[in-house]
């Protein structure tokens, strides 16, 4: 049994070639073809087109994958213990993403949360292009981040950032108005240490 699992744990994914074109990221997980390209997906697509044709709701638009052109390089990584033992409903949940105009240029910037390897802040350059704006403080590479929320906590017109993290404490970052962030968690009263999930700001 162990020998059968080794290619899955340490080898390349034999199903990477199923996807059209080269894969963006090499994978160590065995992904069956029925999951990579489910046979029922095209059938569902056709049914949706037929239903849309008889609907009064606008549906004549589509999305194009422009990840490579965007410049965003990010991979959601799990923790070591999840990879070795697979802990259901514990660390196998996905991480959060938050969007806000951090520097006042009217373009939405992105903050991507990661469990392992550090978070990433991507500044929007316009026309679908992004630049890595991450600092070591924002990366929080020493902890397992879970989610992120933007909110203007001090009414100065720019979005501040709150990141939840497992065990090592949540972090509150104050925005200087130009996309620079300072950790002000200590003394804020919301530097909770435990096993948080998402955080929502409201009045």
PDB file of C-alpha atoms in Angstrom:
ATOM      1  CA  UNK A   1       0.000   0.000   0.000  1.00  0.00           C
ATOM      2  CA  UNK A   2       2.814   2.418   0.862  1.00  0.00           C
ATOM      3  CA  UNK A   3       4.540   1.797  -2.462  1.00  0.00           C
ATOM      4  CA  UNK A   4       1.301   2.573  -4.280  1.00  0.00           C
ATOM      5  CA  UNK A   5       1.007   5.898  -2.481  1.00  0.00           C
ATOM      6  CA  UNK A   6       4.564   7.059  -3.063  1.00  0.00           C
ATOM      7  CA  UNK A   7       4.005   8.212  -6.674  1.00  0.00           C
ATOM      8  CA  UNK A   8       1.077  10.258  -5.457  1.00  0.00           C
ATOM      9  CA  UNK A   9       3.080  11.916  -2.693  1.00  0.00           C
ATOM     10  CA  UNK A  10       6.408  12.514  -4.390  1.00  0.00           C
ATOM     11  CA  UNK A  11       5.850  12.013  -8.113  1.00  0.00           C
ATOM     12  CA  UNK A  12       4.476  14.134 -10.931  1.00  0.00           C
ATOM     13  CA  UNK A  13       0.793  14.121 -11.687  1.00  0.00           C
ATOM     14  CA  UNK A  14       0.266  11.668 -14.594  1.00  0.00           C
ATOM     15  CA  UNK A  15      -2.939  13.479 -15.507  1.00  0.00           C
ATOM     16  CA  UNK A  16      -1.389  16.903 -16.078  1.00  0.00           C
ATOM     17  CA  UNK A  17      -1.296  16.178 -19.803  1.00  0.00           C
ATOM     18  CA  UNK A  18      -5.084  15.848 -19.910  1.00  0.00           C
ATOM     19  CA  UNK A  19      -5.618  19.577 -19.610  1.00  0.00           C
ATOM     20  CA  UNK A  20      -5.289  21.601 -22.787  1.00  0.00           C
ATOM     21  CA  UNK A  21      -1.825  23.144 -22.997  1.00  0.00           C
ATOM     22  CA  UNK A  22       0.930  22.892 -20.389  1.00  0.00           C
ATOM     23  CA  UNK A  23      -0.123  23.017 -16.726  1.00  0.00           C
ATOM     24  CA  UNK A  24       0.531  26.263 -14.869  1.00  0.00           C
ATOM     25  CA  UNK A  25       1.777  24.507 -11.787  1.00  0.00           C
ATOM     26  CA  UNK A  26       3.264  21.060 -11.320  1.00  0.00           C
ATOM     27  CA  UNK A  27       1.110  18.910  -9.061  1.00  0.00           C
ATOM     28  CA  UNK A  28       1.935  16.140  -6.614  1.00  0.00           C
ATOM     29  CA  UNK A  29      -1.650  14.964  -6.289  1.00  0.00           C
ATOM     30  CA  UNK A  30      -3.304  12.204  -8.236  1.00  0.00           C
ATOM     31  CA  UNK A  31      -6.301  13.782  -9.959  1.00  0.00           C
ATOM     32  CA  UNK A  32      -8.512  11.351 -11.931  1.00  0.00           C
ATOM     33  CA  UNK A  33      -9.598  12.411 -15.437  1.00  0.00           C
ATOM     34  CA  UNK A  34     -13.245  12.330 -14.336  1.00  0.00           C
ATOM     35  CA  UNK A  35     -12.465  15.236 -11.993  1.00  0.00           C
ATOM     36  CA  UNK A  36     -10.067  17.163 -14.228  1.00  0.00           C
ATOM     37  CA  UNK A  37     -12.474  17.038 -17.214  1.00  0.00           C
ATOM     38  CA  UNK A  38     -15.836  15.659 -16.025  1.00  0.00           C
ATOM     39  CA  UNK A  39     -17.843  14.129 -18.891  1.00  0.00           C
ATOM     40  CA  UNK A  40     -21.081  15.809 -17.780  1.00  0.00           C
ATOM     41  CA  UNK A  41     -19.682  19.346 -17.904  1.00  0.00           C
ATOM     42  CA  UNK A  42     -20.268  19.969 -21.637  1.00  0.00           C
ATOM     43  CA  UNK A  43     -23.787  18.562 -21.346  1.00  0.00           C
ATOM     44  CA  UNK A  44     -24.584  20.943 -18.492  1.00  0.00           C
ATOM     45  CA  UNK A  45     -23.107  23.805 -20.534  1.00  0.00           C
ATOM     46  CA  UNK A  46     -25.442  23.095 -23.439  1.00  0.00           C
ATOM     47  CA  UNK A  47     -28.460  22.916 -21.136  1.00  0.00           C
ATOM     48  CA  UNK A  48     -27.550  26.311 -19.659  1.00  0.00           C
ATOM     49  CA  UNK A  49     -27.296  27.849 -23.127  1.00  0.00           C
ATOM     50  CA  UNK A  50     -30.749  26.523 -24.002  1.00  0.00           C
ATOM     51  CA  UNK A  51     -32.263  27.878 -20.776  1.00  0.00           C
ATOM     52  CA  UNK A  52     -30.560  31.260 -21.244  1.00  0.00           C
ATOM     53  CA  UNK A  53     -32.027  31.603 -24.733  1.00  0.00           C
ATOM     54  CA  UNK A  54     -35.529  31.697 -23.268  1.00  0.00           C
ATOM     55  CA  UNK A  55     -34.706  34.030 -20.372  1.00  0.00           C
ATOM     56  CA  UNK A  56     -35.209  37.790 -20.196  1.00  0.00           C
ATOM     57  CA  UNK A  57     -32.162  38.164 -17.946  1.00  0.00           C
ATOM     58  CA  UNK A  58     -29.027  39.337 -19.779  1.00  0.00           C
ATOM     59  CA  UNK A  59     -26.631  36.447 -20.284  1.00  0.00           C
ATOM     60  CA  UNK A  60     -24.753  37.336 -23.469  1.00  0.00           C
ATOM     61  CA  UNK A  61     -21.368  37.663 -21.769  1.00  0.00           C
ATOM     62  CA  UNK A  62     -18.529  35.322 -20.890  1.00  0.00           C
ATOM     63  CA  UNK A  63     -15.208  35.225 -19.054  1.00  0.00           C
ATOM     64  CA  UNK A  64     -11.739  34.630 -20.461  1.00  0.00           C
ATOM     65  CA  UNK A  65      -8.895  33.121 -18.433  1.00  0.00           C
ATOM     66  CA  UNK A  66      -6.149  35.774 -18.379  1.00  0.00           C
ATOM     67  CA  UNK A  67      -4.119  34.527 -15.431  1.00  0.00           C
ATOM     68  CA  UNK A  68      -0.834  34.444 -17.341  1.00  0.00           C
ATOM     69  CA  UNK A  69      -1.326  37.974 -18.694  1.00  0.00           C
ATOM     70  CA  UNK A  70      -2.259  39.293 -15.233  1.00  0.00           C
ATOM     71  CA  UNK A  71       1.172  38.603 -13.766  1.00  0.00           C
ATOM     72  CA  UNK A  72      -0.366  36.988 -10.674  1.00  0.00           C
ATOM     73  CA  UNK A  73       1.700  34.021  -9.502  1.00  0.00           C
ATOM     74  CA  UNK A  74       0.058  32.385  -6.525  1.00  0.00           C
ATOM     75  CA  UNK A  75      -0.594  28.869  -5.336  1.00  0.00           C
ATOM     76  CA  UNK A  76      -2.735  27.983  -2.357  1.00  0.00           C
ATOM     77  CA  UNK A  77      -0.631  25.628  -0.228  1.00  0.00           C
ATOM     78  CA  UNK A  78      -1.823  23.366   2.557  1.00  0.00           C
ATOM     79  CA  UNK A  79      -0.052  22.703   5.844  1.00  0.00           C
ATOM     80  CA  UNK A  80       2.382  19.799   6.185  1.00  0.00           C
ATOM     81  CA  UNK A  81       0.171  17.838   8.535  1.00  0.00           C
ATOM     82  CA  UNK A  82      -2.781  18.132   6.143  1.00  0.00           C
ATOM     83  CA  UNK A  83      -0.669  16.791   3.299  1.00  0.00           C
ATOM     84  CA  UNK A  84       0.602  13.851   5.296  1.00  0.00           C
ATOM     85  CA  UNK A  85      -2.568  12.826   7.094  1.00  0.00           C
ATOM     86  CA  UNK A  86      -5.442  14.661   5.373  1.00  0.00           C
ATOM     87  CA  UNK A  87      -7.476  16.078   8.239  1.00  0.00           C
ATOM     88  CA  UNK A  88     -11.099  16.458   7.104  1.00  0.00           C
ATOM     89  CA  UNK A  89     -12.996  19.640   8.038  1.00  0.00           C
ATOM     90  CA  UNK A  90      -9.921  21.010   9.792  1.00  0.00           C
ATOM     91  CA  UNK A  91      -7.275  22.488   7.492  1.00  0.00           C
ATOM     92  CA  UNK A  92      -8.744  21.226   4.228  1.00  0.00           C
ATOM     93  CA  UNK A  93     -10.903  24.336   3.791  1.00  0.00           C
ATOM     94  CA  UNK A  94      -9.885  26.954   1.264  1.00  0.00           C
ATOM     95  CA  UNK A  95      -8.391  30.310   2.198  1.00  0.00           C
ATOM     96  CA  UNK A  96      -9.853  33.757   1.752  1.00  0.00           C
ATOM     97  CA  UNK A  97      -9.407  36.552  -0.770  1.00  0.00           C
ATOM     98  CA  UNK A  98     -10.080  40.248  -0.201  1.00  0.00           C
ATOM     99  CA  UNK A  99     -10.318  43.062  -2.756  1.00  0.00           C
ATOM    100  CA  UNK A 100     -10.074  46.814  -2.188  1.00  0.00           C
ATOM    101  CA  UNK A 101      -8.530  49.960  -3.668  1.00  0.00           C
ATOM    102  CA  UNK A 102      -5.558  50.231  -1.300  1.00  0.00           C
ATOM    103  CA  UNK A 103      -3.821  53.202  -2.947  1.00  0.00           C
ATOM    104  CA  UNK A 104      -6.644  55.441  -4.158  1.00  0.00           C
ATOM    105  CA  UNK A 105      -6.225  54.899  -7.899  1.00  0.00           C
ATOM    106  CA  UNK A 106      -9.813  53.577  -8.328  1.00  0.00           C
ATOM    107  CA  UNK A 107      -8.582  50.084  -9.213  1.00  0.00           C
ATOM    108  CA  UNK A 108      -9.392  47.043  -7.022  1.00  0.00           C
ATOM    109  CA  UNK A 109      -6.264  45.408  -5.585  1.00  0.00           C
ATOM    110  CA  UNK A 110      -6.163  41.815  -4.328  1.00  0.00           C
ATOM    111  CA  UNK A 111      -4.968  40.218  -1.094  1.00  0.00           C
ATOM    112  CA  UNK A 112      -4.646  36.412  -1.364  1.00  0.00           C
ATOM    113  CA  UNK A 113      -4.448  34.373   1.836  1.00  0.00           C
ATOM    114  CA  UNK A 114      -2.343  31.230   2.192  1.00  0.00           C
ATOM    115  CA  UNK A 115      -1.920  28.546   4.840  1.00  0.00           C
ATOM    116  CA  UNK A 116       1.712  27.841   3.992  1.00  0.00           C
ATOM    117  CA  UNK A 117       4.247  29.916   2.082  1.00  0.00           C
ATOM    118  CA  UNK A 118       2.924  33.374   2.864  1.00  0.00           C
ATOM    119  CA  UNK A 119       0.093  35.679   1.790  1.00  0.00           C
ATOM    120  CA  UNK A 120       0.342  37.929  -1.270  1.00  0.00           C
ATOM    121  CA  UNK A 121      -0.807  41.476  -1.972  1.00  0.00           C
ATOM    122  CA  UNK A 122      -1.251  42.206  -5.682  1.00  0.00           C
ATOM    123  CA  UNK A 123      -1.525  45.865  -6.736  1.00  0.00           C
ATOM    124  CA  UNK A 124      -3.711  46.510  -9.743  1.00  0.00           C
ATOM    125  CA  UNK A 125      -1.808  48.238 -12.563  1.00  0.00           C
ATOM    126  CA  UNK A 126      -4.838  48.492 -14.835  1.00  0.00           C
ATOM    127  CA  UNK A 127      -5.770  46.632 -18.023  1.00  0.00           C
ATOM    128  CA  UNK A 128      -5.783  43.308 -16.183  1.00  0.00           C
ATOM    129  CA  UNK A 129      -2.184  43.534 -14.964  1.00  0.00           C
ATOM    130  CA  UNK A 130      -1.005  43.175 -11.347  1.00  0.00           C
ATOM    131  CA  UNK A 131       2.286  43.694  -9.493  1.00  0.00           C
ATOM    132  CA  UNK A 132       3.421  41.858  -6.374  1.00  0.00           C
ATOM    133  CA  UNK A 133       3.146  44.439  -3.557  1.00  0.00           C
ATOM    134  CA  UNK A 134       3.820  42.009  -0.701  1.00  0.00           C
ATOM    135  CA  UNK A 135       5.991  42.972   2.255  1.00  0.00           C
ATOM    136  CA  UNK A 136       7.331  40.479   4.830  1.00  0.00           C
ATOM    137  CA  UNK A 137       4.851  41.883   7.344  1.00  0.00           C
ATOM    138  CA  UNK A 138       1.876  41.242   5.068  1.00  0.00           C
ATOM    139  CA  UNK A 139       3.100  37.779   4.071  1.00  0.00           C
ATOM    140  CA  UNK A 140       2.782  36.489   7.664  1.00  0.00           C
ATOM    141  CA  UNK A 141       4.830  33.475   6.579  1.00  0.00           C
ATOM    142  CA  UNK A 142       5.255  32.339  10.178  1.00  0.00           C
ATOM    143  CA  UNK A 143       1.582  31.465  10.651  1.00  0.00           C
ATOM    144  CA  UNK A 144      -1.375  29.684   9.050  1.00  0.00           C
ATOM    145  CA  UNK A 145      -3.541  32.441   7.597  1.00  0.00           C
ATOM    146  CA  UNK A 146      -7.226  31.731   6.993  1.00  0.00           C
ATOM    147  CA  UNK A 147      -9.088  34.808   5.730  1.00  0.00           C
ATOM    148  CA  UNK A 148      -8.842  38.557   5.167  1.00  0.00           C
ATOM    149  CA  UNK A 149     -11.183  41.565   5.281  1.00  0.00           C
ATOM    150  CA  UNK A 150     -10.747  45.191   4.216  1.00  0.00           C
ATOM    151  CA  UNK A 151     -12.481  48.028   6.100  1.00  0.00           C
ATOM    152  CA  UNK A 152     -11.739  51.685   6.860  1.00  0.00           C
ATOM    153  CA  UNK A 153     -11.364  51.343  10.632  1.00  0.00           C
ATOM    154  CA  UNK A 154     -10.292  54.951  11.280  1.00  0.00           C
ATOM    155  CA  UNK A 155     -12.449  56.849   8.750  1.00  0.00           C
ATOM    156  CA  UNK A 156      -9.468  58.296   6.903  1.00  0.00           C
ATOM    157  CA  UNK A 157     -10.733  57.234   3.484  1.00  0.00           C
ATOM    158  CA  UNK A 158      -8.540  54.199   2.831  1.00  0.00           C
ATOM    159  CA  UNK A 159      -9.170  50.489   3.492  1.00  0.00           C
ATOM    160  CA  UNK A 160      -7.308  48.848   6.360  1.00  0.00           C
ATOM    161  CA  UNK A 161      -6.705  45.103   6.475  1.00  0.00           C
ATOM    162  CA  UNK A 162      -7.554  42.399   9.009  1.00  0.00           C
ATOM    163  CA  UNK A 163      -6.107  38.887   8.607  1.00  0.00           C
ATOM    164  CA  UNK A 164      -7.217  35.878  10.640  1.00  0.00           C
ATOM    165  CA  UNK A 165      -4.660  33.177  11.439  1.00  0.00           C
ATOM    166  CA  UNK A 166      -4.606  29.871  13.293  1.00  0.00           C
ATOM    167  CA  UNK A 167      -2.789  29.718  16.665  1.00  0.00           C
ATOM    168  CA  UNK A 168      -0.393  32.652  16.243  1.00  0.00           C
ATOM    169  CA  UNK A 169      -2.931  35.451  16.385  1.00  0.00           C
ATOM    170  CA  UNK A 170      -4.979  37.602  14.040  1.00  0.00           C
ATOM    171  CA  UNK A 171      -3.366  40.753  12.654  1.00  0.00           C
ATOM    172  CA  UNK A 172      -4.758  44.233  12.011  1.00  0.00           C
ATOM    173  CA  UNK A 173      -2.923  46.400   9.457  1.00  0.00           C
ATOM    174  CA  UNK A 174      -3.427  50.160   9.129  1.00  0.00           C
ATOM    175  CA  UNK A 175      -3.216  51.606   5.612  1.00  0.00           C
ATOM    176  CA  UNK A 176      -1.167  54.773   5.137  1.00  0.00           C
ATOM    177  CA  UNK A 177      -3.275  55.767   2.113  1.00  0.00           C
ATOM    178  CA  UNK A 178      -0.603  54.834  -0.413  1.00  0.00           C
ATOM    179  CA  UNK A 179      -0.859  51.054  -0.058  1.00  0.00           C
ATOM    180  CA  UNK A 180       1.622  50.743   2.796  1.00  0.00           C
ATOM    181  CA  UNK A 181       0.493  48.805   5.867  1.00  0.00           C
ATOM    182  CA  UNK A 182       1.552  48.847   9.531  1.00  0.00           C
ATOM    183  CA  UNK A 183       0.761  46.110  12.033  1.00  0.00           C
ATOM    184  CA  UNK A 184      -1.303  47.652  14.845  1.00  0.00           C
ATOM    185  CA  UNK A 185      -2.759  44.410  16.241  1.00  0.00           C
ATOM    186  CA  UNK A 186      -1.192  44.802  19.694  1.00  0.00           C
ATOM    187  CA  UNK A 187      -3.499  46.957  21.748  1.00  0.00           C
ATOM    188  CA  UNK A 188      -6.319  46.829  19.192  1.00  0.00           C
ATOM    189  CA  UNK A 189      -8.312  44.302  21.193  1.00  0.00           C
ATOM    190  CA  UNK A 190      -8.828  42.013  18.197  1.00  0.00           C
ATOM    191  CA  UNK A 191      -5.501  40.175  18.123  1.00  0.00           C
ATOM    192  CA  UNK A 192      -7.364  36.951  18.927  1.00  0.00           C
ATOM    193  CA  UNK A 193      -5.316  33.757  19.244  1.00  0.00           C
ATOM    194  CA  UNK A 194      -7.140  30.520  18.549  1.00  0.00           C
ATOM    195  CA  UNK A 195      -8.764  28.882  15.536  1.00  0.00           C
ATOM    196  CA  UNK A 196     -10.658  31.663  13.699  1.00  0.00           C
ATOM    197  CA  UNK A 197     -12.425  31.579  10.378  1.00  0.00           C
ATOM    198  CA  UNK A 198     -13.670  34.635   8.500  1.00  0.00           C
ATOM    199  CA  UNK A 199     -14.018  38.173   9.888  1.00  0.00           C
ATOM    200  CA  UNK A 200     -16.639  40.730   8.855  1.00  0.00           C
ATOM    201  CA  UNK A 201     -16.703  44.462   9.663  1.00  0.00           C
ATOM    202  CA  UNK A 202     -20.057  46.194  10.130  1.00  0.00           C
ATOM    203  CA  UNK A 203     -21.578  49.204  11.889  1.00  0.00           C
TER     204      UNK A 203
END
